[in-house]
Short mmCIF file of C-alpha atoms in Angstrom, two decimals:
data_model
loop_
_atom_site.label_atom_id
_atom_site.label_comp_id
_atom_site.label_asym_id
_atom_site.label_seq_id
_atom_site.Cartn_x
_atom_site.Cartn_y
_atom_site.Cartn_z
CA MET A 1025 -46.38 -6.28 -58.16
CA LEU A 1026 -50.16 -6.31 -57.91
CA PRO A 1027 -52.08 -7.01 -61.13
CA LEU A 1028 -54.12 -4.23 -62.67
CA ARG A 1029 -57.88 -4.23 -62.66
CA ALA A 1030 -58.91 -5.42 -66.10
CA SER A 1031 -60.91 -3.04 -68.22
CA ALA A 1032 -62.85 -2.31 -71.39
CA VAL A 1033 -61.23 -2.86 -74.77
CA PRO A 1034 -62.68 -0.35 -77.29
CA VAL A 1035 -60.85 -2.21 -80.07
CA PHE A 1036 -63.48 -4.94 -79.66
CA ALA A 1037 -66.42 -2.54 -79.64
CA ASN A 1038 -65.12 -0.90 -82.82
CA GLY A 1039 -64.58 -4.28 -84.47
CA GLN A 1040 -68.13 -5.38 -83.67
CA GLY A 1041 -69.84 -2.63 -85.63
CA GLY A 1042 -69.29 0.09 -83.05
CA ALA A 1043 -71.21 -1.91 -80.46
CA ASN A 1044 -72.16 -0.35 -77.17
CA CYS A 1045 -69.73 -1.22 -74.36
CA ALA A 1046 -72.78 -2.69 -72.59
CA LEU A 1047 -72.54 -5.65 -74.99
CA CYS A 1048 -69.88 -7.12 -72.68
CA HIS A 1049 -70.02 -4.85 -69.60
CA THR A 1050 -72.77 -3.98 -67.14
CA VAL A 1051 -70.60 -0.97 -66.35
CA VAL A 1052 -66.92 -0.73 -67.22
CA PRO A 1053 -64.97 -2.73 -66.17
CA GLN A 1054 -67.44 -5.26 -64.72
CA LEU A 1055 -68.49 -7.88 -67.25
CA SER A 1056 -72.00 -8.98 -68.11
CA GLY A 1057 -72.83 -12.66 -68.58
CA TYR A 1058 -72.10 -12.25 -72.29
CA GLY A 1059 -68.74 -10.62 -71.63
CA ARG A 1060 -67.75 -13.30 -69.12
CA TYR A 1061 -68.49 -15.97 -71.71
CA VAL A 1062 -66.46 -14.16 -74.38
CA LEU A 1063 -63.48 -13.79 -72.01
CA MET A 1064 -63.71 -17.34 -70.68
CA THR A 1065 -63.55 -18.71 -74.25
CA ASN A 1066 -60.54 -16.52 -75.17
CA PHE A 1067 -62.74 -14.43 -77.51
CA SER A 1068 -63.49 -17.46 -79.71
CA ARG A 1069 -67.26 -17.26 -79.09
CA GLY A 1070 -69.55 -14.27 -79.45
CA LEU A 1071 -67.34 -12.04 -81.62
CA ASN A 1072 -67.16 -11.68 -85.39
CA ARG A 1073 -63.56 -12.57 -86.22
CA HIS A 1074 -63.62 -11.31 -89.80
CA LEU A 1075 -64.92 -7.85 -88.86
CA GLN A 1076 -62.44 -7.67 -85.98
CA MET A 1077 -59.49 -8.36 -88.27
CA MET A 1078 -60.75 -5.73 -90.73
CA GLN A 1079 -60.98 -3.17 -87.91
CA ASN A 1080 -57.54 -4.03 -86.55
CA ARG A 1081 -55.97 -3.32 -89.92
CA SER A 1082 -56.79 0.36 -89.48
CA LEU A 1083 -56.64 0.77 -85.68
CA PRO A 1084 -55.45 -2.21 -83.61
CA ILE A 1085 -54.89 -0.36 -80.32
CA ALA A 1086 -56.81 1.64 -77.73
CA LEU A 1087 -55.87 3.74 -74.73
CA GLU A 1088 -57.29 3.60 -71.22
CA ALA A 1089 -56.65 6.25 -68.58
CA THR A 1090 -57.99 7.12 -65.15
CA ALA A 1091 -57.96 10.14 -62.86
CA ASN A 1092 -58.02 9.19 -59.17
CA ALA A 1093 -58.38 10.81 -55.77
CA SER A 1094 -58.67 9.42 -52.26
CA ASN A 1095 -59.65 10.63 -48.79
CA PRO A 1096 -57.45 10.16 -46.82
CA ALA A 1097 -54.87 10.66 -49.57
CA ALA A 1098 -52.98 7.59 -50.73
CA THR A 1099 -49.46 7.32 -49.37
CA GLY A 1100 -46.84 8.82 -51.67
CA LEU A 1101 -49.36 10.23 -54.17
CA PRO A 1102 -50.66 13.77 -54.75
CA ALA A 1103 -54.29 14.68 -54.11
CA LEU A 1104 -55.10 13.98 -57.77
CA SER A 1105 -53.22 11.29 -59.68
CA SER A 1106 -53.66 8.65 -62.34
CA SER A 1107 -53.92 5.08 -61.14
CA LEU A 1108 -53.76 3.61 -64.62
CA VAL A 1109 -52.64 4.58 -68.12
CA GLN A 1110 -52.26 1.68 -70.51
CA TRP A 1111 -52.32 0.63 -74.14
CA LEU A 1112 -54.71 -2.17 -75.09
CA SER A 1113 -54.82 -4.37 -78.15
CA ALA A 1114 -56.91 -7.44 -78.86
CA GLY A 1115 -58.34 -9.37 -81.75
CA PHE A 1116 -57.47 -12.20 -84.11
CA LEU A 1117 -54.23 -13.04 -85.88
CA GLY A 1118 -56.07 -15.49 -88.11
CA LYS A 1119 -59.29 -17.43 -88.27
CA GLU A 1120 -58.53 -19.47 -85.15
CA VAL A 1121 -55.89 -17.45 -83.27
CA SER A 1122 -56.89 -14.73 -80.81
CA TYR A 1123 -54.65 -12.45 -78.77
CA PHE A 1124 -54.72 -9.83 -76.03
CA ALA A 1125 -52.14 -7.33 -74.78
CA SER A 1126 -52.32 -4.73 -72.03
CA VAL A 1127 -49.18 -2.63 -71.65
CA PRO A 1128 -49.39 -0.11 -68.80
CA MET A 1129 -47.35 3.07 -68.68
CA VAL A 1130 -48.69 4.03 -65.24
CA SER A 1131 -49.83 1.56 -62.59
CA GLY A 1132 -50.99 2.51 -59.09
CA GLY A 1133 -49.90 6.09 -59.70
CA PHE A 1134 -46.29 5.15 -60.50
CA PRO A 1135 -44.42 4.18 -63.70
CA ALA A 1136 -45.31 0.61 -64.66
CA ALA A 1137 -42.64 -2.08 -64.49
CA SER A 1138 -43.79 -4.59 -67.12
CA VAL A 1139 -46.62 -5.78 -69.32
CA ASP A 1140 -49.83 -6.66 -67.50
CA GLN A 1141 -51.15 -9.33 -69.87
CA LEU A 1142 -49.78 -10.67 -73.14
CA TRP A 1143 -51.15 -13.88 -74.61
CA VAL A 1144 -52.19 -15.73 -77.76
CA ALA A 1145 -54.69 -18.58 -78.03
CA ASP A 1146 -55.20 -21.27 -80.66
CA ASN A 1147 -58.96 -21.90 -80.72
CA ALA A 1148 -59.02 -24.71 -83.30
CA PHE A 1149 -58.88 -27.69 -80.93
CA ASP A 1150 -61.77 -30.15 -80.88
CA ARG A 1151 -63.60 -28.59 -83.84
CA GLY A 1152 -63.41 -25.14 -82.33
CA ASN A 1153 -64.51 -26.18 -78.84
CA GLY A 1154 -61.00 -26.21 -77.33
CA SER A 1155 -58.59 -23.30 -76.83
CA LEU A 1156 -54.88 -23.38 -75.89
CA GLN A 1157 -53.67 -20.10 -74.38
CA ILE A 1158 -49.98 -19.24 -73.90
CA GLY A 1159 -48.45 -16.12 -72.38
CA ARG A 1160 -49.18 -13.95 -69.37
CA PHE A 1161 -52.84 -14.09 -68.38
CA ALA A 1162 -55.12 -13.84 -65.36
CA THR A 1163 -55.04 -16.88 -63.10
CA PRO A 1164 -57.96 -18.89 -64.53
CA VAL A 1165 -59.85 -19.26 -61.24
CA PHE A 1166 -63.08 -17.33 -61.86
CA ALA A 1167 -61.11 -14.69 -63.79
CA PRO A 1168 -64.19 -13.29 -65.63
CA TRP A 1169 -65.50 -12.19 -62.23
CA ILE A 1170 -62.36 -11.57 -60.15
CA SER A 1171 -60.33 -9.68 -62.77
CA GLN A 1172 -63.24 -7.46 -63.83
CA SER A 1173 -64.46 -5.91 -60.59
CA LEU A 1174 -66.68 -2.84 -60.49
CA SER A 1175 -65.13 -2.04 -57.11
CA LEU A 1176 -62.07 0.23 -57.06
CA SER A 1177 -60.55 -1.94 -54.32
CA GLY A 1178 -60.95 -5.20 -56.20
CA TYR A 1179 -61.61 -8.45 -54.38
CA GLY A 1180 -59.68 -8.82 -51.14
CA ILE A 1181 -60.58 -12.50 -51.17
CA ALA A 1182 -58.65 -12.87 -54.44
CA SER A 1183 -55.58 -10.79 -53.48
CA MET A 1184 -55.12 -12.45 -50.05
CA GLN A 1185 -51.51 -13.44 -49.34
CA VAL A 1186 -50.57 -16.02 -46.72
CA GLY A 1187 -47.34 -15.27 -44.88
CA SER A 1188 -44.50 -14.96 -47.36
CA ASN A 1189 -46.49 -16.76 -50.07
CA ALA A 1190 -47.17 -14.04 -52.66
CA ALA A 1191 -49.28 -16.23 -54.96
CA THR A 1192 -52.94 -15.14 -55.10
CA LEU A 1193 -56.03 -15.83 -57.19
CA ALA A 1194 -55.81 -12.31 -58.62
CA ASP A 1195 -52.36 -12.71 -60.17
CA ASN A 1196 -51.48 -12.41 -63.84
CA ARG A 1197 -48.88 -15.13 -64.44
CA TRP A 1198 -46.93 -16.61 -67.31
CA GLY A 1199 -47.97 -20.09 -68.35
CA ALA A 1200 -50.21 -22.21 -70.55
CA SER A 1201 -53.94 -22.81 -70.21
CA TYR A 1202 -56.37 -25.12 -72.00
CA THR A 1203 -60.11 -24.37 -72.06
CA GLN A 1204 -62.74 -26.87 -73.23
CA VAL A 1205 -66.24 -25.65 -74.05
CA GLY A 1206 -68.85 -28.31 -73.38
CA ALA A 1207 -72.60 -28.59 -73.74
CA ASN A 1208 -75.22 -26.70 -71.74
CA GLY A 1209 -72.87 -23.92 -70.63
CA LEU A 1210 -70.19 -26.13 -69.04
CA ILE A 1211 -66.62 -24.88 -69.47
CA GLY A 1212 -63.56 -26.72 -68.14
CA ASN A 1213 -60.04 -25.38 -67.76
CA VAL A 1214 -56.62 -26.64 -66.70
CA ALA A 1215 -53.52 -24.44 -66.54
CA TYR A 1216 -49.84 -24.47 -65.62
CA LEU A 1217 -48.65 -21.21 -64.04
CA ALA A 1218 -45.11 -19.91 -63.52
CA GLY A 1219 -44.00 -16.48 -62.27
CA ASN A 1220 -45.43 -13.01 -62.86
CA GLY A 1221 -42.26 -11.03 -63.60
CA PRO A 1222 -41.12 -9.26 -66.78
CA ILE A 1223 -41.16 -11.13 -70.08
CA GLU A 1224 -37.44 -11.90 -69.89
CA ASN A 1225 -38.19 -13.85 -66.70
CA ALA A 1226 -41.38 -15.45 -68.00
CA LEU A 1227 -40.48 -18.95 -66.82
CA ALA A 1228 -38.86 -17.90 -63.54
CA THR A 1229 -40.57 -19.16 -60.41
CA VAL A 1230 -38.67 -17.20 -57.74
CA ASP A 1231 -41.46 -14.92 -56.51
CA GLU A 1232 -44.51 -17.15 -56.83
CA GLY A 1233 -43.13 -20.60 -57.56
CA SER A 1234 -45.18 -22.70 -59.94
CA ALA A 1235 -48.74 -23.98 -59.76
CA TRP A 1236 -51.46 -25.94 -61.51
CA SER A 1237 -55.07 -24.84 -61.60
CA ALA A 1238 -58.24 -26.61 -62.67
CA SER A 1239 -61.84 -25.45 -62.80
CA LEU A 1240 -65.27 -26.49 -63.98
CA GLN A 1241 -67.69 -23.65 -64.52
CA PHE A 1242 -71.26 -23.21 -65.68
CA LEU A 1243 -71.54 -20.03 -67.70
CA SER A 1244 -74.24 -19.17 -70.22
CA PRO A 1245 -75.38 -15.66 -71.25
CA GLU A 1246 -78.93 -16.97 -71.63
CA LYS A 1247 -79.19 -18.37 -68.08
CA HIS A 1248 -79.64 -16.48 -64.82
CA TRP A 1249 -77.40 -18.82 -62.80
CA SER A 1250 -73.65 -19.23 -63.22
CA GLY A 1251 -70.81 -20.47 -61.05
CA GLY A 1252 -68.32 -23.25 -60.56
CA LEU A 1253 -65.58 -24.97 -58.58
CA ALA A 1254 -61.83 -24.42 -58.89
CA THR A 1255 -58.54 -25.47 -57.32
CA LEU A 1256 -55.00 -24.09 -57.32
CA VAL A 1257 -52.10 -26.33 -56.24
CA GLY A 1258 -48.55 -25.02 -56.11
CA SER A 1259 -45.28 -24.56 -54.28
CA ASN A 1260 -42.70 -21.82 -53.80
CA LEU A 1261 -39.79 -20.83 -51.60
CA ASN A 1262 -40.71 -18.82 -48.54
CA SER A 1263 -38.44 -15.98 -47.48
CA GLY A 1264 -36.50 -18.39 -45.27
CA GLY A 1265 -35.63 -20.66 -48.20
CA ALA A 1266 -38.02 -23.51 -47.29
CA ILE A 1267 -40.58 -24.90 -49.74
CA ASP A 1268 -44.17 -23.93 -48.99
CA ARG A 1269 -46.64 -26.30 -50.64
CA TYR A 1270 -50.10 -24.79 -50.86
CA THR A 1271 -53.62 -25.36 -52.14
CA ARG A 1272 -56.55 -23.03 -52.74
CA GLU A 1273 -60.06 -24.41 -53.20
CA ALA A 1274 -62.72 -22.00 -54.43
CA ALA A 1275 -66.43 -21.97 -55.19
CA LEU A 1276 -68.55 -19.29 -56.86
CA ALA A 1277 -72.29 -18.82 -57.40
CA SER A 1278 -73.86 -15.92 -59.29
CA TYR A 1279 -77.48 -15.05 -59.99
CA ASP A 1280 -78.29 -12.33 -62.49
CA ILE A 1281 -81.85 -11.21 -63.08
CA GLY A 1282 -82.86 -7.90 -64.55
CA ARG A 1283 -81.39 -5.07 -62.52
CA PHE A 1284 -79.91 -7.32 -59.80
CA ASP A 1285 -76.69 -9.33 -59.78
CA LEU A 1286 -75.94 -11.46 -56.71
CA LEU A 1287 -72.49 -13.01 -56.24
CA ALA A 1288 -70.99 -15.26 -53.56
CA ILE A 1289 -67.36 -16.47 -53.55
CA GLY A 1290 -65.64 -18.65 -50.96
CA THR A 1291 -62.10 -20.03 -50.65
CA ILE A 1292 -60.26 -22.42 -48.35
CA GLY A 1293 -56.48 -22.72 -48.48
CA HIS A 1294 -53.72 -24.72 -46.83
CA ASP A 1295 -50.01 -23.82 -46.64
CA THR A 1296 -47.39 -26.19 -45.24
CA LEU A 1297 -44.66 -23.60 -44.49
CA PRO A 1298 -45.95 -20.06 -45.11
CA LEU A 1299 -43.58 -18.39 -42.61
CA PRO A 1300 -39.77 -18.30 -42.59
CA LEU A 1301 -37.99 -19.99 -39.69
CA SER A 1302 -41.23 -21.63 -38.56
CA ALA A 1303 -42.64 -25.13 -38.98
CA ALA A 1304 -46.23 -23.91 -38.51
CA SER A 1305 -48.76 -24.59 -41.25
CA SER A 1306 -51.87 -22.52 -41.87
CA THR A 1307 -55.44 -22.94 -43.05
CA SER A 1308 -56.87 -19.80 -44.63
CA LYS A 1309 -60.54 -19.06 -45.18
CA ALA A 1310 -62.30 -16.21 -46.94
CA TYR A 1311 -65.67 -15.41 -48.41
CA SER A 1312 -67.36 -12.53 -50.20
CA LEU A 1313 -71.07 -11.66 -50.55
CA GLU A 1314 -71.99 -9.03 -53.11
CA THR A 1315 -75.07 -7.35 -54.56
CA ILE A 1316 -75.05 -5.10 -57.61
CA TYR A 1317 -78.21 -3.12 -58.35
CA ALA A 1318 -78.92 -0.89 -61.35
CA PRO A 1319 -81.84 1.42 -60.43
CA LEU A 1320 -81.16 3.31 -63.67
CA SER A 1321 -79.47 2.24 -66.89
CA TRP A 1322 -76.59 4.65 -66.17
CA LEU A 1323 -76.21 3.97 -62.43
CA HIS A 1324 -74.90 0.81 -60.72
CA LEU A 1325 -74.69 0.38 -56.95
CA ASP A 1326 -72.33 -2.30 -55.60
CA THR A 1327 -72.36 -3.42 -51.95
CA ARG A 1328 -69.99 -6.13 -50.74
CA TYR A 1329 -69.10 -7.82 -47.47
CA GLU A 1330 -65.78 -9.67 -47.21
CA ARG A 1331 -64.27 -11.74 -44.42
CA ILE A 1332 -60.63 -12.78 -44.86
CA ASN A 1333 -58.60 -14.93 -42.46
CA ASP A 1334 -55.11 -16.02 -43.54
CA GLY A 1335 -54.81 -18.64 -40.78
CA LEU A 1336 -51.87 -16.79 -39.22
CA GLY A 1337 -53.84 -14.53 -36.89
CA ASN A 1338 -54.74 -11.87 -39.46
CA ASP A 1339 -58.51 -11.49 -39.71
CA THR A 1340 -59.91 -8.72 -41.93
CA THR A 1341 -63.49 -7.61 -42.51
CA ASN A 1342 -64.31 -5.26 -45.39
CA TYR A 1343 -67.52 -3.33 -46.01
CA ILE A 1344 -67.42 -1.87 -49.52
CA VAL A 1345 -69.96 0.34 -51.28
CA ASP A 1346 -69.48 1.63 -54.85
CA ALA A 1347 -71.58 3.87 -57.07
CA ALA A 1348 -70.67 3.82 -60.77
CA LEU A 1349 -72.16 6.37 -63.17
CA ASP A 1350 -72.00 5.88 -66.94
CA LEU A 1351 -71.38 9.39 -68.23
CA ARG A 1352 -70.97 7.63 -71.57
CA PRO A 1353 -70.52 3.89 -72.14
CA ASN A 1354 -66.74 4.40 -72.28
CA ILE A 1355 -66.57 7.13 -69.59
CA VAL A 1356 -67.36 6.02 -66.03
CA LEU A 1357 -67.26 7.91 -62.74
CA THR A 1358 -66.95 5.64 -59.68
CA VAL A 1359 -67.11 6.60 -56.01
CA GLU A 1360 -66.24 4.02 -53.35
CA ASP A 1361 -66.34 3.85 -49.57
CA LEU A 1362 -64.25 1.14 -47.89
CA ALA A 1363 -64.75 0.58 -44.16
CA ARG A 1364 -63.05 -1.79 -41.72
CA PRO A 1365 -63.83 -2.19 -38.01
CA GLY A 1366 -61.55 0.05 -35.96
CA ALA A 1367 -60.08 1.81 -39.01
CA THR A 1368 -60.72 5.15 -40.72
CA PRO A 1369 -63.04 4.74 -43.73
CA ILE A 1370 -61.42 5.37 -47.11
CA THR A 1371 -63.31 7.15 -49.88
CA GLN A 1372 -61.97 6.81 -53.42
CA TYR A 1373 -62.95 8.58 -56.63
CA GLN A 1374 -62.14 7.53 -60.18
CA LEU A 1375 -62.94 8.86 -63.64
CA LEU A 1376 -62.18 6.27 -66.33
CA TRP A 1377 -62.00 6.79 -70.09
CA ALA A 1378 -61.24 4.22 -72.78
CA GLY A 1379 -61.10 4.98 -76.48
CA PRO A 1380 -61.29 5.86 -79.23
CA TRP A 1381 -64.76 4.38 -79.63
CA PHE A 1382 -66.59 4.67 -82.96
CA ARG A 1383 -70.23 4.14 -82.07
CA ASN A 1384 -72.47 2.35 -84.60
CA ARG A 1385 -69.74 2.26 -87.25
CA MET A 1386 -68.89 -0.87 -89.18
CA PRO A 1387 -65.17 -1.52 -89.78
CA PRO A 1388 -63.91 0.11 -92.99
CA GLY A 1389 -64.64 -1.81 -96.19
CA THR A 1390 -67.19 -4.25 -94.74
CA MET A 1391 -70.61 -2.78 -95.56
CA GLN A 1392 -72.67 -3.81 -98.56
CA PRO A 1393 -73.28 -1.16 -101.24
CA THR A 1394 -76.36 1.03 -100.85
CA PRO A 1395 -79.39 -0.63 -102.51
CA ASP A 1396 -80.24 0.49 -106.03
CA LEU A 1397 -83.37 2.56 -105.44
CA HIS A 1398 -83.84 3.60 -109.08
CA GLY A 1399 -87.41 3.07 -110.25
CA LEU A 1400 -88.77 2.25 -106.78
CA SER A 1401 -91.64 4.10 -105.18
CA ALA A 1402 -90.76 6.57 -102.43
CA ALA A 1403 -92.30 4.29 -99.79
CA HIS A 1404 -90.39 1.21 -101.01
CA ALA A 1405 -87.10 3.12 -101.18
CA ARG A 1406 -87.63 4.53 -97.70
CA ALA A 1407 -88.36 1.04 -96.34
CA LEU A 1408 -85.12 -0.36 -97.78
CA GLU A 1409 -83.08 2.55 -96.41
CA ASN A 1410 -84.66 2.09 -92.99
CA GLY A 1411 -84.11 -1.68 -93.06
CA ARG A 1412 -80.47 -1.17 -94.03
CA SER A 1413 -79.96 1.21 -91.11
CA ILE A 1414 -81.42 -1.32 -88.67
CA PHE A 1415 -79.37 -4.18 -90.14
CA TYR A 1416 -76.03 -2.36 -89.78
CA THR A 1417 -76.55 -0.16 -86.71
CA GLY A 1418 -79.45 -1.62 -84.72
CA LYS A 1419 -81.25 1.73 -85.05
CA ASP A 1420 -83.83 2.96 -87.54
CA LEU A 1421 -83.48 6.18 -89.52
CA ALA A 1422 -85.18 8.11 -86.71
CA GLY A 1423 -82.49 6.94 -84.28
CA VAL A 1424 -84.77 4.54 -82.37
CA ARG A 1425 -82.85 1.43 -81.24
CA ILE A 1426 -84.37 -2.03 -81.47
CA HIS A 1427 -83.93 -4.18 -78.36
CA GLY A 1428 -84.51 -7.64 -76.96
CA PRO A 1429 -86.85 -8.63 -74.11
CA ASP A 1430 -84.48 -6.98 -71.60
CA PRO A 1431 -84.13 -3.32 -72.66
CA LEU A 1432 -81.02 -2.94 -70.46
CA ARG A 1433 -79.08 -5.57 -72.39
CA ALA A 1434 -77.03 -4.55 -75.43
CA TYR A 1435 -76.51 -6.65 -78.55
CA GLN A 1436 -74.44 -6.44 -81.70
CA SER A 1437 -76.20 -5.34 -84.85
CA CYS A 1438 -77.70 -7.91 -87.24
CA ALA A 1439 -74.74 -7.42 -89.59
CA VAL A 1440 -72.18 -8.35 -86.93
CA CYS A 1441 -73.76 -11.69 -86.01
CA HIS A 1442 -74.91 -12.62 -89.52
CA GLN A 1443 -72.03 -10.93 -91.43
CA PRO A 1444 -72.51 -7.82 -93.60
CA THR A 1445 -73.36 -10.05 -96.58
CA GLY A 1446 -75.74 -12.23 -94.55
CA VAL A 1447 -73.57 -15.33 -94.98
CA GLY A 1448 -73.63 -16.09 -91.22
CA GLY A 1449 -71.32 -18.67 -89.68
CA VAL A 1450 -70.28 -16.64 -86.60
CA ARG A 1451 -69.70 -18.73 -83.47
CA LEU A 1452 -72.00 -17.60 -80.69
CA PRO A 1453 -72.45 -18.68 -77.06
CA ASP A 1454 -73.89 -22.07 -76.13
CA GLY A 1455 -72.77 -23.71 -79.38
CA ALA A 1456 -74.99 -21.64 -81.66
CA ILE A 1457 -73.87 -20.61 -85.15
CA SER A 1458 -75.45 -17.58 -86.79
CA ALA A 1459 -77.73 -18.40 -89.71
CA GLU A 1460 -77.24 -17.53 -93.34
CA LEU A 1461 -79.85 -14.97 -94.39
CA GLY A 1462 -81.49 -14.05 -97.68
CA PRO A 1463 -84.35 -15.73 -99.57
CA HIS A 1464 -82.92 -19.21 -98.83
CA ALA A 1465 -82.01 -18.65 -95.18
CA HIS A 1466 -80.75 -21.68 -93.26
CA MET A 1467 -78.49 -22.70 -90.40
CA ARG A 1468 -74.80 -23.54 -90.60
CA ASP A 1469 -73.04 -26.31 -88.69
CA ASN A 1470 -70.51 -25.71 -85.91
CA MET A 1471 -67.66 -25.49 -88.40
CA GLY A 1472 -69.45 -22.65 -90.19
CA VAL A 1473 -70.45 -24.85 -93.15
CA SER A 1474 -73.95 -24.74 -94.63
CA SER A 1475 -76.00 -27.70 -93.46
CA ALA A 1476 -79.53 -29.00 -93.62
CA THR A 1477 -79.74 -28.80 -89.85
CA ASN A 1478 -77.56 -27.46 -87.10
CA ALA A 1479 -77.66 -30.72 -85.15
CA MET A 1480 -73.90 -30.74 -84.58
CA ALA A 1481 -74.26 -27.56 -82.55
CA GLY A 1482 -77.38 -28.87 -80.88
CA MET A 1483 -79.48 -25.99 -82.13
CA PRO A 1484 -82.93 -26.79 -83.58
CA GLY A 1485 -84.71 -24.56 -86.02
CA MET A 1486 -84.04 -23.13 -89.47
CA SER A 1487 -83.34 -26.34 -91.31
CA ALA A 1488 -82.75 -25.85 -95.02
CA PRO A 1489 -86.23 -24.82 -96.19
CA ALA A 1490 -88.25 -26.51 -98.89
CA LYS A 1491 -89.56 -23.12 -99.96
CA PRO A 1492 -88.05 -19.64 -100.04
CA TRP A 1493 -88.68 -17.31 -97.16
CA SER A 1494 -91.24 -14.51 -97.27
CA ILE A 1495 -91.40 -11.14 -95.53
CA ALA A 1496 -93.94 -12.58 -93.08
CA ASP A 1497 -91.58 -15.51 -92.34
CA PHE A 1498 -88.72 -13.15 -91.49
CA GLU A 1499 -91.00 -10.95 -89.38
CA ARG A 1500 -91.98 -13.99 -87.32
CA ALA A 1501 -88.37 -15.18 -86.99
CA ILE A 1502 -87.12 -11.75 -85.92
CA ALA A 1503 -89.90 -10.95 -83.46
CA HIS A 1504 -90.86 -14.39 -82.16
CA GLY A 1505 -87.91 -16.70 -82.85
CA VAL A 1506 -89.80 -19.15 -85.08
CA ASP A 1507 -88.54 -20.19 -88.52
CA ASN A 1508 -90.63 -20.72 -91.66
CA THR A 1509 -91.23 -24.38 -90.76
CA GLY A 1510 -92.63 -23.52 -87.33
CA MET A 1511 -89.55 -24.59 -85.37
CA ALA A 1512 -88.18 -22.46 -82.52
CA LEU A 1513 -84.80 -20.80 -83.03
CA SER A 1514 -81.98 -20.85 -80.49
CA PRO A 1515 -82.51 -18.57 -77.46
CA VAL A 1516 -79.21 -16.93 -78.43
CA MET A 1517 -81.19 -15.27 -81.24
CA PRO A 1518 -82.88 -12.28 -79.55
CA ARG A 1519 -86.64 -11.93 -79.86
CA TRP A 1520 -86.42 -8.38 -81.13
CA GLN A 1521 -88.87 -5.69 -80.11
CA MET A 1522 -89.55 -2.81 -82.50
CA SER A 1523 -92.36 -1.01 -84.28
CA LYS A 1524 -94.39 -2.80 -86.97
CA ARG A 1525 -92.89 -0.49 -89.58
CA ASP A 1526 -89.32 -1.25 -88.51
CA LEU A 1527 -90.08 -4.98 -88.40
CA HIS A 1528 -91.43 -4.89 -91.94
CA ASP A 1529 -88.49 -2.84 -93.21
CA ILE A 1530 -85.75 -5.04 -91.74
CA ALA A 1531 -87.53 -8.16 -93.04
CA LEU A 1532 -87.80 -6.58 -96.50
CA TYR A 1533 -84.11 -5.67 -96.52
CA VAL A 1534 -82.94 -9.11 -95.35
CA LEU A 1535 -85.14 -10.88 -97.92
CA THR A 1536 -84.40 -8.77 -100.99
CA GLN A 1537 -80.95 -7.22 -100.50
CA LEU A 1538 -78.83 -9.97 -98.93
CA HIS A 1539 -77.35 -12.40 -101.42
CA PRO A 1540 -74.56 -14.20 -99.53
CA HIS A 1541 -73.31 -16.05 -102.60
CA GLY A 1542 -73.67 -13.27 -105.16
#
């Protein structure tokens, strides 16, 4: 059974203050650098756990569905069908335990046979820098890229089978995986993988045998470059009953700048006995070169060249072009053309919806009370109301959204990263911890505890101040990333761009209305 293409999880968007899907996706289902980091760390970095648990109390699930067509028509399917209908749930079972479940009802146009992914992760190892994942999950060899393809065809380089060896880099398999987050964007992983059958056969190794994987990746949302090296070593029984011992070595390099995303992936594999009744071994090779361009915020164009050789005489070349249109952040229309030398081109169409999605809405019961405006001048009251709107929704009362240096990139609202009360302590990418706000704003250490400096997380700036903050101090911190002592804040903190009036109003609200400790 082929794994499903991974997708958007509106449960997360709803739990992060009704964030735009573009927080984690360039276009659903492809992940942005931020989304890749969140997925690679098993959701332990970059999401507000408290808000997510509050949201999941009222609505812990979401639904994803697609309508698909193909020319020529897919074998065994009507002209219009659904390739995927599935339930999705994700979040936190406690402060340090995250989970994810995707349960398809329809897969590939036919009734689904089993769960797609189902795992839990304990993220408390090594002071929150280590995560142990158990269950059925994507093979951790560049999964944030391979499992989240914009292309309707997915990556042929990842789904390549060699002879009777059904194990591929695109599989979702039962097992255990440990991820260690290091400094400067380095993330290491080691995993043991069993079969990919139903849950009652979770430890069975009949179809795919068992394998170990290891990878070292560089992945930081604030850097243009990302990539890494990975290996998969395993064995299984071929269809003739002999043991095929195999390896897969892989390398990935990605460069993301503005509207362009360049990606190169290469693999080399070796199988000792991939064919039944044959002593021949094989050396497989494959590579993929891809460019994704966004000429408009709602349009992404993906072009990819793939060359796949399984070492057994099967050599495939793919030319793939996709155009994905965001009708809404959670509704995407994708058109793809797949061409191979000597074969009839295949054109595919897909309309994807995932929801429900509650845009710009904080989870129930999490917002601070409306400020007491009694006795204030009309201008002062209006400023506080406007600042409150920006703090919770990222938009002013006129509906104008604030943004960082890159207007195409989406962020959570101030309240999601710094907590609705301003207490901070949310774990963010690259070891940063969101600051506590209010008149005595300061950083918190990497365990979420107030500290004079954030040295443990390696983040300079915002040491416990000798004097209270002023409106001008907050304006400088918000717009220029400099605290009230003149030190630069972490690059994870966006340098927000907005009107002078909005900047004044959000600074006024943060200074006068946030009292994290009562």
